[in-house]
Short mmCIF file of C-alpha atoms in Angstrom, two decimals:
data_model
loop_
_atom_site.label_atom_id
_atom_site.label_comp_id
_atom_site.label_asym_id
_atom_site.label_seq_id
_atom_site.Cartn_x
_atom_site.Cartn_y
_atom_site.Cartn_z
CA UNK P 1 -61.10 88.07 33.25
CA UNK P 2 -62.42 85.86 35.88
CA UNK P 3 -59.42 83.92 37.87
CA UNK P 4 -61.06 81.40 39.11
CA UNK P 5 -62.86 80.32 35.74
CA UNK P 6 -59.13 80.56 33.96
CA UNK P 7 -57.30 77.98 36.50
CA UNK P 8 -60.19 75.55 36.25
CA UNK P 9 -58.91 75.04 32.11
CA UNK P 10 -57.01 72.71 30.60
CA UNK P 11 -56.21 74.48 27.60
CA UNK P 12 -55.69 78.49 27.65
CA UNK P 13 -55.27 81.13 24.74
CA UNK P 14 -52.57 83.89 24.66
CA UNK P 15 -54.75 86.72 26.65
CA UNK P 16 -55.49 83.91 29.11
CA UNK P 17 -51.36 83.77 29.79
CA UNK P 18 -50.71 87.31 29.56
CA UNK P 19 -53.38 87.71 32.19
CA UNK P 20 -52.20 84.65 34.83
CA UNK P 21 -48.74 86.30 34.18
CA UNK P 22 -49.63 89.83 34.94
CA UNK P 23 -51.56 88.75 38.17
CA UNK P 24 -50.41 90.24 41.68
CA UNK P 25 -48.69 88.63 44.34
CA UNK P 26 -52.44 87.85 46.39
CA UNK P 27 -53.89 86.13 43.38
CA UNK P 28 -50.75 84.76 42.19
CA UNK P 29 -51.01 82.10 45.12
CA UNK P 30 -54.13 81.12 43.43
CA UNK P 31 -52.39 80.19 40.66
CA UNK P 32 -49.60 78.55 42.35
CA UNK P 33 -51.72 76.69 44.61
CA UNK P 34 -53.82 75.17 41.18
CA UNK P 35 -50.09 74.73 40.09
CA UNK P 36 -49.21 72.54 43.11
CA UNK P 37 -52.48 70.65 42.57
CA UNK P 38 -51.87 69.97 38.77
CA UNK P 39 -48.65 68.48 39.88
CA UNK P 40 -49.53 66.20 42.49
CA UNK P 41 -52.11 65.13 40.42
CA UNK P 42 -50.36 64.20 36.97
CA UNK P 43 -46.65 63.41 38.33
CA UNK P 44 -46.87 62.86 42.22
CA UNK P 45 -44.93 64.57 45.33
CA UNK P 46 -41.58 63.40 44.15
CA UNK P 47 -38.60 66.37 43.41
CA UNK P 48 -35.97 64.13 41.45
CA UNK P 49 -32.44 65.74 42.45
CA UNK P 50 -29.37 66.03 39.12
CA UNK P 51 -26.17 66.29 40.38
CA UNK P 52 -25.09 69.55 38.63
CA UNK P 53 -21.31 68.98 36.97
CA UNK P 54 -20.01 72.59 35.95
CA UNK P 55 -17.62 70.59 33.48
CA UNK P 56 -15.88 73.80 31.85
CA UNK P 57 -16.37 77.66 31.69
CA UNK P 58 -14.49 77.30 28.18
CA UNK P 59 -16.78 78.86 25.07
CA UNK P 60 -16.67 79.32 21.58
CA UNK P 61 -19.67 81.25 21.23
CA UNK P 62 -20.33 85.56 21.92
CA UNK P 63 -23.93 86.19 23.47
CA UNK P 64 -24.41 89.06 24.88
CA UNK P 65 -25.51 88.10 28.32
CA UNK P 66 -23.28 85.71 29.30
CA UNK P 67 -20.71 85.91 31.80
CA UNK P 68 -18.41 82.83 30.14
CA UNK P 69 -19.00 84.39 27.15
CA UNK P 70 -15.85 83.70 24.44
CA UNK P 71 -14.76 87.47 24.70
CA UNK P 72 -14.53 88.18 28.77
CA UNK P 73 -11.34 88.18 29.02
CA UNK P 74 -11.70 89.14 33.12
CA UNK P 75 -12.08 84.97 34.06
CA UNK P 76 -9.76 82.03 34.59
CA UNK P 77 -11.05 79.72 32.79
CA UNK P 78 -10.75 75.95 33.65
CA UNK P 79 -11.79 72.42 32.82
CA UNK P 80 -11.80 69.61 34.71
CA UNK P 81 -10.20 66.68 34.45
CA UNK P 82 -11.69 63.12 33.84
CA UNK P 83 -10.48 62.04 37.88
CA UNK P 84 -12.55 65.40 38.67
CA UNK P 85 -15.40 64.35 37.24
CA UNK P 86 -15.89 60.88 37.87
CA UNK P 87 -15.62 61.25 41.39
CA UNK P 88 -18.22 64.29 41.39
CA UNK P 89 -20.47 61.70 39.43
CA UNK P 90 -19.13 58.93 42.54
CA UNK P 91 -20.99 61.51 45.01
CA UNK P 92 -24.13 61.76 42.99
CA UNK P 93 -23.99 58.14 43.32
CA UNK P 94 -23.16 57.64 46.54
CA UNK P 95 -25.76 60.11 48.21
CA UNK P 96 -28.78 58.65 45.67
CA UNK P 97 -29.25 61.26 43.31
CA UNK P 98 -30.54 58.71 40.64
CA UNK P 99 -29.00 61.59 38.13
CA UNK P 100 -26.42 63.88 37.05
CA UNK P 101 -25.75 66.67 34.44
CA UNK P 102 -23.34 67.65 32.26
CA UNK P 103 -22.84 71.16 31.49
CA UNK P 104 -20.26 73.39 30.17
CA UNK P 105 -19.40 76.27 27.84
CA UNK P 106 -20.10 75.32 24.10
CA UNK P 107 -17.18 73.68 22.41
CA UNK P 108 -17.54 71.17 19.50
CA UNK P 109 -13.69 70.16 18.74
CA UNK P 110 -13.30 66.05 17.75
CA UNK P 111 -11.27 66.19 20.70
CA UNK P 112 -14.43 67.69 23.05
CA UNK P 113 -16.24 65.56 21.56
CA UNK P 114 -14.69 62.36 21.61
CA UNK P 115 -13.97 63.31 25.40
CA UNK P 116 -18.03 63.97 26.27
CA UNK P 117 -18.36 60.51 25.06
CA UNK P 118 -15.59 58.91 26.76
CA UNK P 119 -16.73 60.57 30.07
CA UNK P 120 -20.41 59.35 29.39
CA UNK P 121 -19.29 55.61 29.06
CA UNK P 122 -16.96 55.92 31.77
CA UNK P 123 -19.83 57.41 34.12
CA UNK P 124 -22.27 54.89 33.17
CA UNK P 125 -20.14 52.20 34.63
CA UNK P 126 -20.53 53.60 37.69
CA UNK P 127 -23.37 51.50 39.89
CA UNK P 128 -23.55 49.78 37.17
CA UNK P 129 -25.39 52.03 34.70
CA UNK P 130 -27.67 53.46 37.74
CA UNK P 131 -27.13 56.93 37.22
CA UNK P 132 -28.99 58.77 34.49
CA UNK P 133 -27.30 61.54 31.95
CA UNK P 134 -28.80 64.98 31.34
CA UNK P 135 -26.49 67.10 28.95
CA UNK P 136 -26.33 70.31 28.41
CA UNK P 137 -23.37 71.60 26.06
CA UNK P 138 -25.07 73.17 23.33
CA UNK P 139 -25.52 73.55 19.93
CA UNK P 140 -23.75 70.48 18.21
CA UNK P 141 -23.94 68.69 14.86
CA UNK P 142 -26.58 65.88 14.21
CA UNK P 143 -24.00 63.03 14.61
CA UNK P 144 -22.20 64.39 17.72
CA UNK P 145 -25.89 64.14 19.50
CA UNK P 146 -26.09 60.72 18.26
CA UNK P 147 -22.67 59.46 19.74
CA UNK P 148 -23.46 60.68 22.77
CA UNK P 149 -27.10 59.40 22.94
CA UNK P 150 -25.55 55.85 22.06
CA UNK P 151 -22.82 56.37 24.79
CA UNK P 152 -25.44 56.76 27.54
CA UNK P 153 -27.05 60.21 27.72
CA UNK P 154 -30.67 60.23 27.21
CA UNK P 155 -31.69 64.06 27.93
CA UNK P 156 -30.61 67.21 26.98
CA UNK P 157 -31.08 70.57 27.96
CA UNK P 158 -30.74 73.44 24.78
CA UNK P 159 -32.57 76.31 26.47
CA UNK P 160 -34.07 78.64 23.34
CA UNK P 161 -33.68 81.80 25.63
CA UNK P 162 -36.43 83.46 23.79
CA UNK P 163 -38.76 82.37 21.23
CA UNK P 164 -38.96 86.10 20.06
CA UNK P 165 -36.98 86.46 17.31
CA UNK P 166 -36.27 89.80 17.60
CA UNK P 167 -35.36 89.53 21.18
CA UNK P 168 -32.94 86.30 20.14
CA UNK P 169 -30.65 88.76 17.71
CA UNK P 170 -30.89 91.19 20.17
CA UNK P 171 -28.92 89.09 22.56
CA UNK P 172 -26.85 87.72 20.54
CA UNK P 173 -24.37 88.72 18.24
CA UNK P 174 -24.97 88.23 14.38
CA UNK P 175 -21.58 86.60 13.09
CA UNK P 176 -23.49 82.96 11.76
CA UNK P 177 -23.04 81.19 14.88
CA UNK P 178 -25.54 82.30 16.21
CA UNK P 179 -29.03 82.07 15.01
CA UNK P 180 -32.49 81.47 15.85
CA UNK P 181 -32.94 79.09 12.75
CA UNK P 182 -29.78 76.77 13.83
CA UNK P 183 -31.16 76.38 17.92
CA UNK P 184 -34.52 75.18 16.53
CA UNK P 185 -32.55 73.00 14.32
CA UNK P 186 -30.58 71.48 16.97
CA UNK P 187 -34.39 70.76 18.93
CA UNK P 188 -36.05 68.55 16.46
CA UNK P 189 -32.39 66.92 15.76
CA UNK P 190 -32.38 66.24 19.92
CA UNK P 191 -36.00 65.06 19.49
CA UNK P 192 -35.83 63.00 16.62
CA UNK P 193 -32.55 60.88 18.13
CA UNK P 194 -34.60 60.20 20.68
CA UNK P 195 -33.48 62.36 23.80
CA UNK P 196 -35.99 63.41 26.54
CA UNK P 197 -35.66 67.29 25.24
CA UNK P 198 -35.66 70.55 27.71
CA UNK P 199 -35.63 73.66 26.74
CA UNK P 200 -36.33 76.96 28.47
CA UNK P 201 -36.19 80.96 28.29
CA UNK P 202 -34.40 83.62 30.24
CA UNK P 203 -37.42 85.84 32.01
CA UNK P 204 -37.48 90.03 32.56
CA UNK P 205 -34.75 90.67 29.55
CA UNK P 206 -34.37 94.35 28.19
CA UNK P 207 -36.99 94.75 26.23
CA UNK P 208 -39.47 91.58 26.84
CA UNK P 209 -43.07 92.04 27.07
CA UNK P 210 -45.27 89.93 28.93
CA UNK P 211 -46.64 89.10 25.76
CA UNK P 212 -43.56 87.54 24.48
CA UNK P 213 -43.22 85.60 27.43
CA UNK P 214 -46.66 84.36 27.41
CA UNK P 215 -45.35 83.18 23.36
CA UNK P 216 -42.39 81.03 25.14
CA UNK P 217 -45.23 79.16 27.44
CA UNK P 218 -47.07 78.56 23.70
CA UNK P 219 -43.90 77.71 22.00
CA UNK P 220 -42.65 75.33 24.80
CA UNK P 221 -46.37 73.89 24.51
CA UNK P 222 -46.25 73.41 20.72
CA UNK P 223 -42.87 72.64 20.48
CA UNK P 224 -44.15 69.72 22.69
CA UNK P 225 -40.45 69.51 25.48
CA UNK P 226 -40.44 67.26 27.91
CA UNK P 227 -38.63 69.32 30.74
CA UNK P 228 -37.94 73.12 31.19
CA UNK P 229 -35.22 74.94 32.77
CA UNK P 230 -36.22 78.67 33.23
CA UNK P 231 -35.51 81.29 35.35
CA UNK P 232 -34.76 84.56 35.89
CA UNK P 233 -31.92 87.28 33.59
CA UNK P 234 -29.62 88.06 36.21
CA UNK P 235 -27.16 90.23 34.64
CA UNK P 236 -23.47 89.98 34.75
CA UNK P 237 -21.46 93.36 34.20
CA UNK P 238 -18.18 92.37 31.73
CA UNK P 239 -21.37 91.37 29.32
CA UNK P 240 -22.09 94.17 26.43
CA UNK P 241 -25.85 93.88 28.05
CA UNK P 242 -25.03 95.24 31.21
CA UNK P 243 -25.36 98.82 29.67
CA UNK P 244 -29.02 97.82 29.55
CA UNK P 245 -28.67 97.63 33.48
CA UNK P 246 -31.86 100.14 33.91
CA UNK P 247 -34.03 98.62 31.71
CA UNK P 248 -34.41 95.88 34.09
CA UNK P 249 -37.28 95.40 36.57
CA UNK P 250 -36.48 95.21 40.25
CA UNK P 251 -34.88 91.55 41.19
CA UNK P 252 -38.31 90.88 43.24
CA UNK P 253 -40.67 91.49 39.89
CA UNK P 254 -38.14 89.16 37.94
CA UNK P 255 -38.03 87.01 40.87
CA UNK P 256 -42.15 86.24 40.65
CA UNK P 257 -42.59 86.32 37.16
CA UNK P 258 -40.07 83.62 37.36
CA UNK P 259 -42.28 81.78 39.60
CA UNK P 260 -45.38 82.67 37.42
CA UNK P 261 -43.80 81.01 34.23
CA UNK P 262 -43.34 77.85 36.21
CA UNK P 263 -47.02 77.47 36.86
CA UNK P 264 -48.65 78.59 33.89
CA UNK P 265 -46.13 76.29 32.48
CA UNK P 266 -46.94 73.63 34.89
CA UNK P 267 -50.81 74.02 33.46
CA UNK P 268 -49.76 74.45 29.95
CA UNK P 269 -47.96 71.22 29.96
CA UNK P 270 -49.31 68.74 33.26
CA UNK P 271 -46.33 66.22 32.87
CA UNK P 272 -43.14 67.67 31.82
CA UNK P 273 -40.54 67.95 33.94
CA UNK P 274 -39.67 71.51 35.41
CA UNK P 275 -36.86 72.52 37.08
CA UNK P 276 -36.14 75.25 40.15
CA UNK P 277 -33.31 76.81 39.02
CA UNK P 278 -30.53 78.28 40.88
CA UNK P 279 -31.08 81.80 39.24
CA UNK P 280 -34.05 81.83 41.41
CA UNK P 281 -32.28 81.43 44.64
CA UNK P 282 -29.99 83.92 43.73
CA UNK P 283 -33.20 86.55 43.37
CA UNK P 284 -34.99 85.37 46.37
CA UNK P 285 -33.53 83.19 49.74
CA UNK P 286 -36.71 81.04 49.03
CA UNK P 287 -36.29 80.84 45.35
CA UNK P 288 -36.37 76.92 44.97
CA UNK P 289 -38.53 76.49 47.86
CA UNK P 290 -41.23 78.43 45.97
CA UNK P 291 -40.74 77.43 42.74
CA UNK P 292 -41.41 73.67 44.54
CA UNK P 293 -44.65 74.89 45.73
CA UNK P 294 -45.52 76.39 41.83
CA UNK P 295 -45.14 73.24 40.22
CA UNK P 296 -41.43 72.41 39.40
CA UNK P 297 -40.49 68.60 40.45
CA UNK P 298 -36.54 69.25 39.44
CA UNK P 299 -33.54 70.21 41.20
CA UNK P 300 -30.05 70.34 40.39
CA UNK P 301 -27.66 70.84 43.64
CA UNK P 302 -23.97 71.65 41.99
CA UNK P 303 -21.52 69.31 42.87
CA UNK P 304 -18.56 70.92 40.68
CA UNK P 305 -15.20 70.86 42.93
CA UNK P 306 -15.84 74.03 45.48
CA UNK P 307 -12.26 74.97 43.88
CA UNK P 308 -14.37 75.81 40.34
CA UNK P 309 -17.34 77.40 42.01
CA UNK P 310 -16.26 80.98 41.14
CA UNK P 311 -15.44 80.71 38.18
CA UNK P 312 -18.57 79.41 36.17
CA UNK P 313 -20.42 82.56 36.81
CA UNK P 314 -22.90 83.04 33.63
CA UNK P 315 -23.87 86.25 36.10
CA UNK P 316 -23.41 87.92 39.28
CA UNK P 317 -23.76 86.84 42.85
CA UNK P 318 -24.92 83.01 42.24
CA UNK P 319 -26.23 81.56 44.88
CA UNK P 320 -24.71 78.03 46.52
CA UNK P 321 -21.30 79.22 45.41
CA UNK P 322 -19.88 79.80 48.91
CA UNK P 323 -22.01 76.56 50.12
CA UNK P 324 -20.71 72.96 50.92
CA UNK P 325 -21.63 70.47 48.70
CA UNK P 326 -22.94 68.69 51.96
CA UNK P 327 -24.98 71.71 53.24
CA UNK P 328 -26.49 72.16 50.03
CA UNK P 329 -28.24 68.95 49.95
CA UNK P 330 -29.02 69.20 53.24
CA UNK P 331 -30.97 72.59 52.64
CA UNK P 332 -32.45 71.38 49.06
CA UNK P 333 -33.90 68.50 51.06
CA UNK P 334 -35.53 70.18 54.02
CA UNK P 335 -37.15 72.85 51.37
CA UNK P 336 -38.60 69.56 49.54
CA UNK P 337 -40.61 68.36 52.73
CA UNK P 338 -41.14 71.67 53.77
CA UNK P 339 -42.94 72.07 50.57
CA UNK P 340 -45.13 68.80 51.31
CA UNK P 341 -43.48 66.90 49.24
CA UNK P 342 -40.68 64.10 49.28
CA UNK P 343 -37.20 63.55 47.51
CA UNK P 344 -37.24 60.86 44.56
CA UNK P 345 -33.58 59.33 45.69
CA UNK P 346 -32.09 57.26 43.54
CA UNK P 347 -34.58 57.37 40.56
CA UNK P 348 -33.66 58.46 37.29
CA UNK P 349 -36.78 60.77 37.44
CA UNK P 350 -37.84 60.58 33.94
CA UNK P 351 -40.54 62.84 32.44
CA UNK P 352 -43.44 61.39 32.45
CA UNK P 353 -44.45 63.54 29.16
CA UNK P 354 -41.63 61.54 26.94
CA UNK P 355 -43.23 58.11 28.67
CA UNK P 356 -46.47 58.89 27.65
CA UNK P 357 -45.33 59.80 24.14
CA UNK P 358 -43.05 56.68 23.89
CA UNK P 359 -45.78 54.84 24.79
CA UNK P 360 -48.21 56.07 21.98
CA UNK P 361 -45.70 56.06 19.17
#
């Protein structure tokens, strides 16, 4: 296949993906230089920064890969308290973030619930209402979504993992709660509330092809999300999937396939939001910075209490765990302008995807 003819489309078939996702590391800058391009074009130089609020490492659910998973027994488990994280939300507020999100190990108690919603209310009084509300707490009945869309939350984040069926039972146990059927479910409930909807897919799991992959970038497309958080499996070894260890492919082949989902994703879909995730600094010491220059426009700089930092590990070795919350931003913002572009401070940052559609419905 010609390169050059492939990056000039607009609209690309399943060999076409395979092929931009299988490309080496000289021609991949091809592809993340059309990436950049696509992006300035569509959504501008902005990178829109979430305050990241670890909220609790508490789970009810099993999979297989996760490091909060309900049966590690190995980690202390916390949650924080309502003081905790209204004055993490403060910060976001005070140092211009424009946005924060809420995430946290899947619980769906009245009592979680009720709390989510007290918290979101309580957060929007802050500034007056200034800062925006991405969620991300899981799978959750229809009218738990809708309290907490009419408290003040307007995205959420259910990542499908994988969009491989096979893969998704694979990776997670099969006891009812968990199944393919019931995350697609909880999508098009998200999406029909009204909620700007991100999803995304864990990239270089035991036994994923590049075909499979190139299926997530179709299924994200058709699925039609308006922001992505993706990155790379990093394994975590009290997980029943660490015995797959040596299936894996070297961090640095996860680490730019990573990158290579974000722009074929970027070209898939022009104006969605994408994020560069923190799995991708933990592969690579330029993991966001590159991501940046391959199209994603999101970052989310954790400002959980340094006290909890440890001990929200959904695998090994994150990266900014050690870091200041100060330093952090710090960094995150000198990567932004050292990838040409400029910080959106203090803007909500909404996808310009959802806008569009808002606008035409």
């Amino acid at each position: 296949m010609e390169l050059k003819s492939i990056l000039e489309k607009t609209h690309f078939n399943i060999e076409e993906i395979e092929h931009l996702l299988s490309l080496n590391d000289e021609d991949a800058q091809l592809l993340f230089q059309k990436a950049h391009e696509v992006r300035l074009q569509e959504i501008g130089n902005k990178v829109y920064m979430r305050g990241l609020i670890e909220l609790s490492n508490h789970c009810m659910k099993d999979c297989f890969y996760c490091g909060i998973r309900r049966s590690n027994h190995t980690i202390d488990r916390y949650v924080m308290t309502d003081e905790e994280v209204y004055a993490a939300a403060e910060y976001a507020y005070k140092n211009n973030f424009g946005s924060i999100v809420i995430q946290g190990g899947e619980l769906s108690s009245p009592a979680w619930v009720e709390r989510i919603e007290r918290l979101i209310r309580g957060i929007k009084q802050i500034g007056d209402k200034s800062l925006g509300i991405t969620l991300s707490l899981g799978e959750q009945e229809e009218e738990t979504y809708r309290r907490w869309f009419e408290a003040g939350s307007h995205r959420y984040l259910l990542r499908i993992e994988t969009s491989d069926q096979e893969l998704f039972h694979q990776i997670h146990p099969v006891d009812g709660y968990h199944t393919y059927e019931r995350r697609l479910e909880c999508l098009y409930t998200l999406k029909k509330i009204g909620y700007q909807v991100g999803t995304g897919v864990m990239i270089g799991l035991p036994g994923q092809t590049i075909r499979s992959l190139a299926r997530d970038l179709l299924f994200m497309k058709e699925f039609d999300i308006d922001m992505c958080g993706m990155g790379p499996y990093i394994e975590h070894k009290n997980t029943p999937m660490y015995q797959r260890k040596h299936e894996l492919l070297p961090p640095y082949e996860r680490f730019m396939l990573s990158i290579k989902m974000v722009a074929c994703l970027r070209l898939l879909m022009r104006d969605i939001n994408i994020a560069a995730t923190t799995a991708m600094e933990t592969l690579h010491p330029s993991g966001r910075l590159m991501a940046f220059k391959a199209g994603a426009n999101i970052v989310m700089p954790n400002i959980t209490p340094e006290k909890y930092h440890d001990k929200y590990w959904l695998y090994e070795n994150k990266a900014g765990s050690k870091q200041q919350i100060e330093l952090l931003k710090i960094r995150i913002t000198q990567e932004i302008y050292k990838a040409g572009l400029e910080p959106g401070f203090g803007q909500w940052g909404d996808s310009k995807h959802f806008q569009k559609r808002q606008q035409t419905h």
